[in-house]
């Protein structure tokens, strides 16, 4: 009995390095992103599927993210972009000499603040352990409000609208569409 215990113990000790090797090799962060889900999401976009692929695949968190994880990532990216656009709008408002244009910039900045708040709310929903149908509905409402609100920023655009603002407004619209597509794909549970 003692002999079999010693044999069992020595066998177990000799296998420990192999278990460690296998465990550590599985934990390596150099795995390629799961592109199937990302491709599935980005292929549904009307606006800019290539931007979708670029932003989701370039984020290291995407490598092992499920749909909710990609939702959080897309929200983070859209919020960051909205903050940058809001800062751009604030600088353009300071430079504007026309009071009507200043008013439009102020209105636009307000729409972006609301969008940032709505994206934050949508992100909070995804942090829940279990999503109910009501949670998914709330997510979709917040994502839609965040995505569409800034579209009213410059519906027709001022005659001298800076190209960098026009590009920023379009990029945010495209990033918002990613969040919307993910929201449309969410399931409760």
Coordinates of C-alpha atoms in Angstrom, one line a residue:
X1 CA 0.0 0.0 0.0
X2 CA 2.8 2.4 0.9
X3 CA 4.6 1.4 -2.3
X4 CA 1.6 2.2 -4.5
X5 CA 1.1 5.5 -2.8
X6 CA 4.8 6.5 -3.5
X7 CA 4.4 5.4 -7.1
X8 CA 1.2 7.3 -7.5
X9 CA 2.7 10.4 -5.9
X10 CA 5.9 10.3 -8.0
X11 CA 3.8 9.8 -11.1
X12 CA 1.6 12.8 -10.1
X13 CA 4.7 15.0 -9.4
X14 CA 6.2 14.1 -12.8
X15 CA 3.0 15.1 -14.6
X16 CA 2.7 18.5 -13.0
X17 CA 5.1 20.2 -15.4
X18 CA 3.1 18.9 -18.3
X19 CA -0.2 20.2 -16.9
X20 CA 1.5 23.6 -16.3
X21 CA 2.8 23.6 -19.9
X22 CA -0.6 22.9 -21.3
X23 CA -2.3 25.4 -19.1
X24 CA 0.2 28.2 -19.9
X25 CA 0.1 27.4 -23.6
X26 CA -3.7 27.8 -23.6
X27 CA -3.4 31.1 -21.8
X28 CA -1.1 32.8 -24.4
X29 CA -2.6 36.1 -25.5
X30 CA -1.4 35.8 -29.1
X31 CA -4.5 34.1 -30.4
X32 CA -6.2 35.6 -33.4
X33 CA -9.5 37.4 -32.8
X34 CA -12.6 35.3 -33.3
X35 CA -13.4 36.8 -36.7
X36 CA -16.6 34.9 -37.3
X37 CA -18.7 37.0 -34.9
X38 CA -17.0 40.2 -35.9
X39 CA -17.6 39.5 -39.6
X40 CA -21.2 38.6 -38.9
X41 CA -21.8 41.9 -37.1
X42 CA -19.9 44.0 -39.6
X43 CA -21.5 42.4 -42.7
X44 CA -24.9 43.7 -41.4
X45 CA -23.8 47.4 -41.6
X46 CA -25.0 49.6 -44.3
X47 CA -22.7 52.6 -43.6
X48 CA -19.1 51.5 -43.3
X49 CA -18.4 47.7 -42.7
X50 CA -14.6 48.3 -43.2
X51 CA -14.5 50.7 -40.3
X52 CA -16.4 48.2 -38.2
X53 CA -13.9 45.5 -39.0
X54 CA -11.0 47.9 -38.3
X55 CA -12.2 49.1 -34.9
X56 CA -13.4 45.8 -33.6
X57 CA -10.4 43.7 -34.8
X58 CA -7.9 46.3 -33.6
X59 CA -9.2 46.2 -30.0
X60 CA -7.3 43.4 -28.1
X61 CA -10.4 42.7 -26.0
X62 CA -12.2 41.4 -29.1
X63 CA -10.0 38.3 -29.3
X64 CA -12.2 36.3 -26.9
X65 CA -15.3 38.5 -26.7
X66 CA -18.8 37.2 -27.1
X67 CA -21.7 39.4 -28.5
X68 CA -22.1 41.3 -25.2
X69 CA -18.3 41.8 -25.0
X70 CA -18.3 43.2 -28.5
X71 CA -21.2 45.4 -27.5
X72 CA -19.2 46.9 -24.6
X73 CA -16.2 47.4 -26.8
X74 CA -18.2 49.1 -29.5
X75 CA -19.8 51.4 -26.9
X76 CA -16.4 52.3 -25.5
X77 CA -15.1 53.1 -28.9
X78 CA -18.2 55.2 -29.8
X79 CA -18.1 57.1 -26.4
X80 CA -14.4 57.9 -26.9
X81 CA -15.2 59.2 -30.5
X82 CA -18.2 61.2 -29.2
X83 CA -16.0 62.8 -26.6
X84 CA -13.4 63.7 -29.2
X85 CA -16.1 65.1 -31.5
X86 CA -17.6 67.1 -28.6
X87 CA -14.2 68.6 -27.9
X88 CA -13.9 69.5 -31.6
X89 CA -17.3 71.2 -31.5
X90 CA -16.3 73.1 -28.4
X91 CA -13.2 74.4 -30.1
X92 CA -15.1 75.4 -33.2
X93 CA -17.7 77.2 -31.1
X94 CA -15.0 79.2 -29.4
X95 CA -13.6 80.2 -32.9
X96 CA -17.0 81.1 -34.4
X97 CA -17.8 84.7 -34.8
X98 CA -21.4 84.3 -36.0
X99 CA -23.9 84.1 -33.1
X100 CA -26.2 81.8 -35.1
X101 CA -23.3 79.4 -35.8
X102 CA -22.3 79.6 -32.2
X103 CA -25.9 78.6 -31.3
X104 CA -25.8 75.6 -33.7
X105 CA -22.4 74.5 -32.2
X106 CA -23.8 74.7 -28.7
X107 CA -26.9 72.7 -29.7
X108 CA -24.6 70.1 -31.4
X109 CA -22.4 69.9 -28.3
X110 CA -25.6 69.2 -26.2
X111 CA -26.6 66.4 -28.6
X112 CA -23.2 64.8 -28.2
X113 CA -23.3 65.1 -24.4
X114 CA -26.7 63.3 -24.5
X115 CA -25.2 60.6 -26.8
X116 CA -22.3 60.0 -24.4
X117 CA -24.8 59.7 -21.6
X118 CA -27.0 57.3 -23.6
X119 CA -24.0 55.1 -24.5
X120 CA -23.0 55.0 -20.9
X121 CA -26.5 53.8 -20.0
X122 CA -26.4 51.2 -22.7
X123 CA -23.0 50.0 -21.4
X124 CA -24.4 49.7 -17.9
X125 CA -27.2 47.4 -19.2
X126 CA -24.6 45.0 -20.7
X127 CA -22.9 44.8 -17.3
X128 CA -25.9 42.9 -15.9
X129 CA -25.3 39.2 -15.4
X130 CA -28.6 38.2 -17.1
X131 CA -30.4 40.3 -19.7
X132 CA -34.2 40.4 -19.6
X133 CA -36.3 41.3 -22.7
X134 CA -36.9 44.7 -21.0
X135 CA -33.1 45.2 -20.6
X136 CA -32.6 44.5 -24.3
X137 CA -35.4 46.9 -25.2
X138 CA -33.8 49.6 -23.0
X139 CA -30.4 48.9 -24.6
X140 CA -31.8 49.3 -28.1
X141 CA -33.6 52.6 -27.1
X142 CA -30.5 54.0 -25.6
X143 CA -28.3 52.9 -28.5
X144 CA -30.8 54.3 -31.0
X145 CA -31.0 57.7 -29.1
X146 CA -27.2 57.9 -28.9
X147 CA -26.7 57.0 -32.6
X148 CA -29.4 59.3 -34.0
X149 CA -29.3 62.3 -31.7
X150 CA -26.2 63.8 -33.2
X151 CA -27.6 63.4 -36.7
X152 CA -29.6 66.5 -36.0
X153 CA -26.4 68.4 -35.3
X154 CA -26.1 69.9 -38.8
X155 CA -28.8 68.3 -40.9
X156 CA -28.0 70.7 -43.7
X157 CA -24.7 71.9 -42.4
X158 CA -23.5 75.4 -42.4
X159 CA -22.1 76.7 -45.7
X160 CA -18.6 76.8 -44.2
X161 CA -18.8 73.6 -42.2
X162 CA -15.2 72.4 -41.6
X163 CA -14.4 69.1 -43.3
X164 CA -13.0 67.7 -40.1
X165 CA -16.4 68.2 -38.4
X166 CA -18.2 66.6 -41.3
X167 CA -15.8 63.6 -41.1
X168 CA -16.3 63.4 -37.3
X169 CA -20.0 63.4 -37.6
X170 CA -20.0 60.7 -40.2
X171 CA -17.6 58.5 -38.2
X172 CA -19.7 58.7 -35.1
X173 CA -22.8 57.8 -37.2
X174 CA -20.9 54.7 -38.5
X175 CA -19.7 53.8 -34.9
X176 CA -23.3 54.2 -33.6
X177 CA -24.5 51.8 -36.3
X178 CA -22.2 49.1 -34.9
X179 CA -23.8 49.4 -31.5
X180 CA -27.2 49.3 -33.1
X181 CA -26.5 46.1 -35.0
X182 CA -25.1 44.4 -31.9
X183 CA -28.3 45.6 -30.0
X184 CA -30.5 44.0 -32.7
X185 CA -28.6 40.7 -32.2
X186 CA -28.9 40.5 -28.4
X187 CA -31.0 37.8 -26.8
X188 CA -32.3 37.6 -23.3
X189 CA -30.9 35.2 -20.8

